[in-house]
Amino acid sequence: MRTYRLEIRLIQLTVLLGVFVVAAGFLGAWGNSKGSVASSASSSNKTSETQSVQNTNTNANTKIVALGDSFTYGYPAGPDHSWVGVLGENLNTTVLNKGKGFQTSKDMLSRFDADVVSEKPGRVIIFAGNGDALRNISLKEFQSNVQAIVDKSRSNHITPLLALPMPYPGAQEAITDMRDWIEEYAQTERFLVLDFASAVMDSNGKYLKGYSDNNKYPSIKGYQAMGEYAARVLK
């Protein structure tokens, strides 16, 4: 009889030990699960913070390079009276004038690395077309050069902005074709387009009173209006 009771107690003790082991294992697993969730959340937060910093760094580069011909340079008054300077003042940021006289889109492409990439801007305003039209460069060649400049911009993490060439006596047909193509190309690629003529000319492509001294290039007042227009678009 005593032996029977002893066996019963041993069985009860074994069952209790089994329950204790199972309970301890469950509590340990639950604790580890909490730790895993916390670790995952911490990792997620760090990823979000990294992405936030990356986005901030990308958006922090407000520097702009203006790449163009005489209309960017500020002819005939010069760079000190160009729309580029007015744009920089209005945006309160660095806007570099890389405009040169007698320039075609091919010329701008050839100096892109030296005049744009080396400056490490966040954006570049590509203002080409008038030089091409005045030198009878074909529309196809113009398109190829502009697309190459855009590709170079993208590959160097620079946002390209396109400006429509200005109406100009004696070359209006070619300029109209270029303006039409740029608008279509920009819409397809989702680029921002600047139409400086809208700030200083009427619907017939004629300068408004006081905005040009020779009906070919803007006056100081004209360049002022162009810069203020660009600032409104880019703000």
mmCIF file of C-alpha atoms in Angstrom:
data_model
loop_
_atom_site.group_PDB
_atom_site.id
_atom_site.type_symbol
_atom_site.label_atom_id
_atom_site.label_comp_id
_atom_site.label_asym_id
_atom_site.label_seq_id
_atom_site.Cartn_x
_atom_site.Cartn_y
_atom_site.Cartn_z
ATOM 1 C CA MET A 1 0.000 0.000 0.000
ATOM 2 C CA ARG A 2 2.798 2.375 0.925
ATOM 3 C CA THR A 3 4.546 1.511 -2.299
ATOM 4 C CA TYR A 4 1.407 2.378 -4.247
ATOM 5 C CA ARG A 5 1.098 5.781 -2.538
ATOM 6 C CA LEU A 6 4.748 6.527 -3.236
ATOM 7 C CA GLU A 7 4.247 5.770 -6.904
ATOM 8 C CA ILE A 8 1.237 8.125 -7.006
ATOM 9 C CA ARG A 9 3.277 10.964 -5.438
ATOM 10 C CA LEU A 10 6.100 10.408 -7.907
ATOM 11 C CA ILE A 11 3.668 10.637 -10.793
ATOM 12 C CA GLN A 12 2.169 13.874 -9.376
ATOM 13 C CA LEU A 13 5.631 15.383 -8.919
ATOM 14 C CA THR A 14 6.571 14.473 -12.472
ATOM 15 C CA VAL A 15 3.425 16.152 -13.825
ATOM 16 C CA LEU A 16 4.105 19.305 -11.803
ATOM 17 C CA LEU A 17 7.679 19.466 -13.076
ATOM 18 C CA GLY A 18 6.389 19.065 -16.626
ATOM 19 C CA VAL A 19 3.931 21.918 -16.191
ATOM 20 C CA PHE A 20 6.667 24.114 -14.745
ATOM 21 C CA VAL A 21 8.999 23.418 -17.680
ATOM 22 C CA VAL A 22 6.279 24.180 -20.239
ATOM 23 C CA ALA A 23 5.356 27.410 -18.451
ATOM 24 C CA ALA A 24 8.987 28.538 -18.268
ATOM 25 C CA GLY A 25 9.483 27.826 -21.950
ATOM 26 C CA PHE A 26 6.374 29.812 -22.876
ATOM 27 C CA LEU A 27 7.440 32.821 -20.826
ATOM 28 C CA GLY A 28 10.921 32.769 -22.379
ATOM 29 C CA ALA A 29 9.547 32.566 -25.897
ATOM 30 C CA TRP A 30 7.111 35.456 -25.212
ATOM 31 C CA GLY A 31 9.952 37.580 -23.859
ATOM 32 C CA ASN A 32 12.071 36.914 -26.942
ATOM 33 C CA SER A 33 9.123 37.783 -29.173
ATOM 34 C CA LYS A 34 8.794 41.177 -27.477
ATOM 35 C CA GLY A 35 12.484 41.743 -27.967
ATOM 36 C CA SER A 36 12.214 40.903 -31.662
ATOM 37 C CA VAL A 37 9.354 43.354 -32.187
ATOM 38 C CA ALA A 38 11.239 46.131 -30.422
ATOM 39 C CA SER A 39 14.338 45.402 -32.479
ATOM 40 C CA SER A 40 12.298 45.470 -35.693
ATOM 41 C CA ALA A 41 10.668 48.769 -34.734
ATOM 42 C CA SER A 42 14.054 50.250 -33.886
ATOM 43 C CA SER A 43 15.425 49.112 -37.252
ATOM 44 C CA SER A 44 12.394 50.585 -39.025
ATOM 45 C CA ASN A 45 12.853 53.914 -37.232
ATOM 46 C CA LYS A 46 16.513 54.024 -38.206
ATOM 47 C CA THR A 47 15.602 53.336 -41.840
ATOM 48 C CA SER A 48 13.026 56.129 -41.792
ATOM 49 C CA GLU A 49 15.530 58.510 -40.238
ATOM 50 C CA THR A 50 18.113 57.624 -42.899
ATOM 51 C CA GLN A 51 15.602 58.164 -45.685
ATOM 52 C CA SER A 52 14.581 61.462 -44.108
ATOM 53 C CA VAL A 53 18.203 62.629 -44.002
ATOM 54 C CA GLN A 54 18.732 61.551 -47.610
ATOM 55 C CA ASN A 55 15.642 63.467 -48.724
ATOM 56 C CA THR A 56 16.764 66.506 -46.767
ATOM 57 C CA ASN A 57 20.205 66.397 -48.355
ATOM 58 C CA THR A 58 18.663 66.116 -51.818
ATOM 59 C CA ASN A 59 16.298 69.020 -51.261
ATOM 60 C CA ALA A 60 18.935 71.104 -49.508
ATOM 61 C CA ASN A 61 20.882 71.802 -52.710
ATOM 62 C CA THR A 62 19.251 75.026 -53.927
ATOM 63 C CA LYS A 63 22.173 76.019 -56.139
ATOM 64 C CA ILE A 64 21.199 76.684 -59.766
ATOM 65 C CA VAL A 65 23.308 76.974 -62.913
ATOM 66 C CA ALA A 66 21.900 78.915 -65.870
ATOM 67 C CA LEU A 67 23.346 77.476 -69.083
ATOM 68 C CA GLY A 68 22.667 79.468 -72.216
ATOM 69 C CA ASP A 69 23.642 81.958 -74.892
ATOM 70 C CA SER A 70 23.427 85.758 -75.135
ATOM 71 C CA PHE A 71 19.976 85.827 -73.559
ATOM 72 C CA THR A 72 21.392 84.190 -70.443
ATOM 73 C CA TYR A 73 24.607 86.195 -70.448
ATOM 74 C CA GLY A 74 22.565 89.401 -70.404
ATOM 75 C CA TYR A 75 23.574 90.944 -73.734
ATOM 76 C CA PRO A 76 24.000 93.846 -74.346
ATOM 77 C CA ALA A 77 24.089 95.211 -70.775
ATOM 78 C CA GLY A 78 26.137 92.307 -69.381
ATOM 79 C CA PRO A 79 25.816 89.724 -66.582
ATOM 80 C CA ASP A 80 25.353 92.333 -63.859
ATOM 81 C CA HIS A 81 21.986 93.192 -65.415
ATOM 82 C CA SER A 82 20.941 89.691 -66.513
ATOM 83 C CA TRP A 83 17.832 87.802 -65.466
ATOM 84 C CA VAL A 84 20.144 85.337 -63.735
ATOM 85 C CA GLY A 85 21.199 87.850 -61.107
ATOM 86 C CA VAL A 86 17.615 88.948 -60.535
ATOM 87 C CA LEU A 87 16.565 85.323 -60.067
ATOM 88 C CA GLY A 88 19.256 84.732 -57.453
ATOM 89 C CA GLU A 89 18.246 87.840 -55.515
ATOM 90 C CA ASN A 90 14.579 86.895 -55.529
ATOM 91 C CA LEU A 91 15.156 83.293 -54.497
ATOM 92 C CA ASN A 92 17.919 84.264 -52.069
ATOM 93 C CA THR A 93 20.112 81.476 -53.396
ATOM 94 C CA THR A 94 23.163 80.972 -55.612
ATOM 95 C CA VAL A 95 22.383 81.150 -59.322
ATOM 96 C CA LEU A 96 25.461 80.992 -61.548
ATOM 97 C CA ASN A 97 25.469 82.691 -64.942
ATOM 98 C CA LYS A 98 26.988 80.348 -67.524
ATOM 99 C CA GLY A 99 25.682 82.202 -70.536
ATOM 100 C CA LYS A 100 27.981 82.990 -73.459
ATOM 101 C CA GLY A 101 27.425 84.878 -76.708
ATOM 102 C CA PHE A 102 27.229 83.124 -80.095
ATOM 103 C CA GLN A 103 26.400 79.779 -78.480
ATOM 104 C CA THR A 104 24.558 76.829 -80.002
ATOM 105 C CA SER A 105 23.178 73.807 -78.170
ATOM 106 C CA LYS A 106 26.262 71.883 -79.330
ATOM 107 C CA ASP A 107 28.519 74.472 -77.667
ATOM 108 C CA MET A 108 26.567 74.151 -74.435
ATOM 109 C CA LEU A 109 26.816 70.376 -74.548
ATOM 110 C CA SER A 110 30.583 70.515 -75.038
ATOM 111 C CA ARG A 111 31.093 72.699 -71.951
ATOM 112 C CA PHE A 112 28.464 71.070 -69.752
ATOM 113 C CA ASP A 113 30.940 69.172 -67.578
ATOM 114 C CA ALA A 114 33.153 72.192 -67.001
ATOM 115 C CA ASP A 115 30.407 74.778 -66.508
ATOM 116 C CA VAL A 116 27.665 72.755 -64.845
ATOM 117 C CA VAL A 117 28.788 69.419 -63.403
ATOM 118 C CA SER A 118 31.862 70.928 -61.753
ATOM 119 C CA GLU A 119 29.634 73.409 -59.871
ATOM 120 C CA LYS A 120 27.524 70.599 -58.357
ATOM 121 C CA PRO A 121 24.160 72.400 -58.547
ATOM 122 C CA GLY A 122 20.775 70.975 -57.639
ATOM 123 C CA ARG A 123 19.197 72.330 -60.840
ATOM 124 C CA VAL A 124 20.257 73.579 -64.260
ATOM 125 C CA ILE A 125 18.260 75.897 -66.507
ATOM 126 C CA ILE A 126 18.930 74.977 -70.152
ATOM 127 C CA PHE A 127 18.226 78.053 -72.300
ATOM 128 C CA ALA A 128 19.160 77.070 -75.856
ATOM 129 C CA GLY A 129 17.808 77.562 -79.351
ATOM 130 C CA ASN A 130 18.391 81.131 -80.491
ATOM 131 C CA GLY A 131 22.007 80.490 -81.462
ATOM 132 C CA ASP A 132 20.962 77.352 -83.331
ATOM 133 C CA ALA A 133 18.213 79.158 -85.237
ATOM 134 C CA LEU A 134 20.499 82.046 -86.217
ATOM 135 C CA ARG A 135 23.125 79.570 -87.504
ATOM 136 C CA ASN A 136 20.654 77.393 -89.374
ATOM 137 C CA ILE A 137 21.247 74.339 -87.186
ATOM 138 C CA SER A 138 18.662 71.692 -88.040
ATOM 139 C CA LEU A 139 15.845 70.921 -85.651
ATOM 140 C CA LYS A 140 17.004 67.301 -85.482
ATOM 141 C CA GLU A 141 20.510 68.285 -84.381
ATOM 142 C CA PHE A 142 19.110 70.742 -81.856
ATOM 143 C CA GLN A 143 16.874 68.040 -80.401
ATOM 144 C CA SER A 144 19.775 65.604 -80.142
ATOM 145 C CA ASN A 145 21.958 68.143 -78.318
ATOM 146 C CA VAL A 146 19.258 69.161 -75.857
ATOM 147 C CA GLN A 147 18.439 65.533 -75.077
ATOM 148 C CA ALA A 148 22.135 64.838 -74.506
ATOM 149 C CA ILE A 149 22.340 67.777 -72.073
ATOM 150 C CA VAL A 150 19.293 66.472 -70.238
ATOM 151 C CA ASP A 151 20.816 62.996 -70.039
ATOM 152 C CA LYS A 152 24.031 64.428 -68.632
ATOM 153 C CA SER A 153 22.034 66.361 -66.062
ATOM 154 C CA ARG A 154 20.181 63.287 -64.904
ATOM 155 C CA SER A 155 23.281 61.111 -64.757
ATOM 156 C CA ASN A 156 24.871 63.700 -62.461
ATOM 157 C CA HIS A 157 21.769 64.002 -60.252
ATOM 158 C CA ILE A 158 20.989 67.524 -61.464
ATOM 159 C CA THR A 159 17.374 68.458 -62.155
ATOM 160 C CA PRO A 160 17.035 69.901 -65.688
ATOM 161 C CA LEU A 161 14.717 72.823 -66.417
ATOM 162 C CA LEU A 162 14.085 73.877 -70.006
ATOM 163 C CA ALA A 163 13.635 77.442 -71.252
ATOM 164 C CA LEU A 164 11.966 78.218 -74.566
ATOM 165 C CA PRO A 165 14.073 80.219 -77.043
ATOM 166 C CA MET A 166 13.045 83.836 -77.488
ATOM 167 C CA PRO A 167 11.255 85.055 -80.638
ATOM 168 C CA TYR A 168 13.825 86.769 -82.877
ATOM 169 C CA PRO A 169 13.527 88.673 -86.175
ATOM 170 C CA GLY A 170 14.627 86.677 -89.225
ATOM 171 C CA ALA A 171 14.631 83.294 -87.517
ATOM 172 C CA GLN A 172 11.102 83.014 -86.232
ATOM 173 C CA GLU A 173 10.073 79.912 -88.166
ATOM 174 C CA ALA A 174 12.949 77.828 -86.793
ATOM 175 C CA ILE A 175 12.437 79.213 -83.280
ATOM 176 C CA THR A 176 8.730 78.372 -83.381
ATOM 177 C CA ASP A 177 9.569 74.774 -84.309
ATOM 178 C CA MET A 178 12.047 74.575 -81.434
ATOM 179 C CA ARG A 179 9.598 76.054 -78.948
ATOM 180 C CA ASP A 180 6.901 73.580 -80.017
ATOM 181 C CA TRP A 181 9.258 70.625 -79.707
ATOM 182 C CA ILE A 182 10.569 71.681 -76.281
ATOM 183 C CA GLU A 183 7.040 72.015 -74.919
ATOM 184 C CA GLU A 184 6.110 68.559 -76.211
ATOM 185 C CA TYR A 185 9.370 67.009 -74.990
ATOM 186 C CA ALA A 186 9.046 68.617 -71.562
ATOM 187 C CA GLN A 187 5.472 67.428 -71.199
ATOM 188 C CA THR A 188 6.484 63.870 -72.066
ATOM 189 C CA GLU A 189 9.450 63.902 -69.685
ATOM 190 C CA ARG A 190 7.638 66.014 -67.066
ATOM 191 C CA PHE A 191 10.138 68.858 -67.034
ATOM 192 C CA LEU A 192 9.419 72.357 -65.842
ATOM 193 C CA VAL A 193 9.429 74.858 -68.721
ATOM 194 C CA LEU A 194 10.245 78.563 -68.525
ATOM 195 C CA ASP A 195 8.754 80.833 -71.176
ATOM 196 C CA PHE A 196 10.641 84.097 -70.686
ATOM 197 C CA ALA A 197 8.925 85.659 -73.700
ATOM 198 C CA SER A 198 5.647 85.623 -71.787
ATOM 199 C CA ALA A 199 7.127 88.144 -69.351
ATOM 200 C CA VAL A 200 8.370 90.708 -71.884
ATOM 201 C CA MET A 201 6.512 90.130 -75.174
ATOM 202 C CA ASP A 202 2.985 90.253 -76.501
ATOM 203 C CA SER A 203 1.198 87.360 -78.202
ATOM 204 C CA ASN A 204 2.812 88.280 -81.532
ATOM 205 C CA GLY A 205 6.339 87.945 -80.206
ATOM 206 C CA LYS A 206 6.940 91.697 -80.036
ATOM 207 C CA TYR A 207 8.610 93.297 -77.021
ATOM 208 C CA LEU A 208 6.351 95.259 -74.728
ATOM 209 C CA LYS A 209 7.156 98.951 -74.316
ATOM 210 C CA GLY A 210 10.374 99.539 -72.398
ATOM 211 C CA TYR A 211 11.465 95.896 -72.421
ATOM 212 C CA SER A 212 13.848 96.170 -75.390
ATOM 213 C CA ASP A 213 16.013 98.875 -76.913
ATOM 214 C CA ASN A 214 16.482 97.241 -80.327
ATOM 215 C CA ASN A 215 13.575 94.767 -80.643
ATOM 216 C CA LYS A 216 16.073 91.889 -80.599
ATOM 217 C CA TYR A 217 17.378 91.636 -77.045
ATOM 218 C CA PRO A 218 15.810 92.647 -73.731
ATOM 219 C CA SER A 219 16.698 95.941 -72.099
ATOM 220 C CA ILE A 220 17.787 96.120 -68.465
ATOM 221 C CA LYS A 221 14.109 96.502 -67.579
ATOM 222 C CA GLY A 222 13.328 93.492 -69.746
ATOM 223 C CA TYR A 223 15.915 91.291 -68.033
ATOM 224 C CA GLN A 224 14.554 92.439 -64.679
ATOM 225 C CA ALA A 225 11.084 91.271 -65.683
ATOM 226 C CA MET A 226 12.478 87.952 -66.922
ATOM 227 C CA GLY A 227 14.250 87.308 -63.632
ATOM 228 C CA GLU A 228 11.187 88.138 -61.588
ATOM 229 C CA TYR A 229 9.112 85.838 -63.782
ATOM 230 C CA ALA A 230 11.568 82.949 -63.295
ATOM 231 C CA ALA A 231 11.530 83.501 -59.542
ATOM 232 C CA ARG A 232 7.728 83.239 -59.454
ATOM 233 C CA VAL A 233 7.851 79.965 -61.360
ATOM 234 C CA LEU A 234 10.636 78.427 -59.305
ATOM 235 C CA LYS A 235 9.462 79.438 -55.827
#
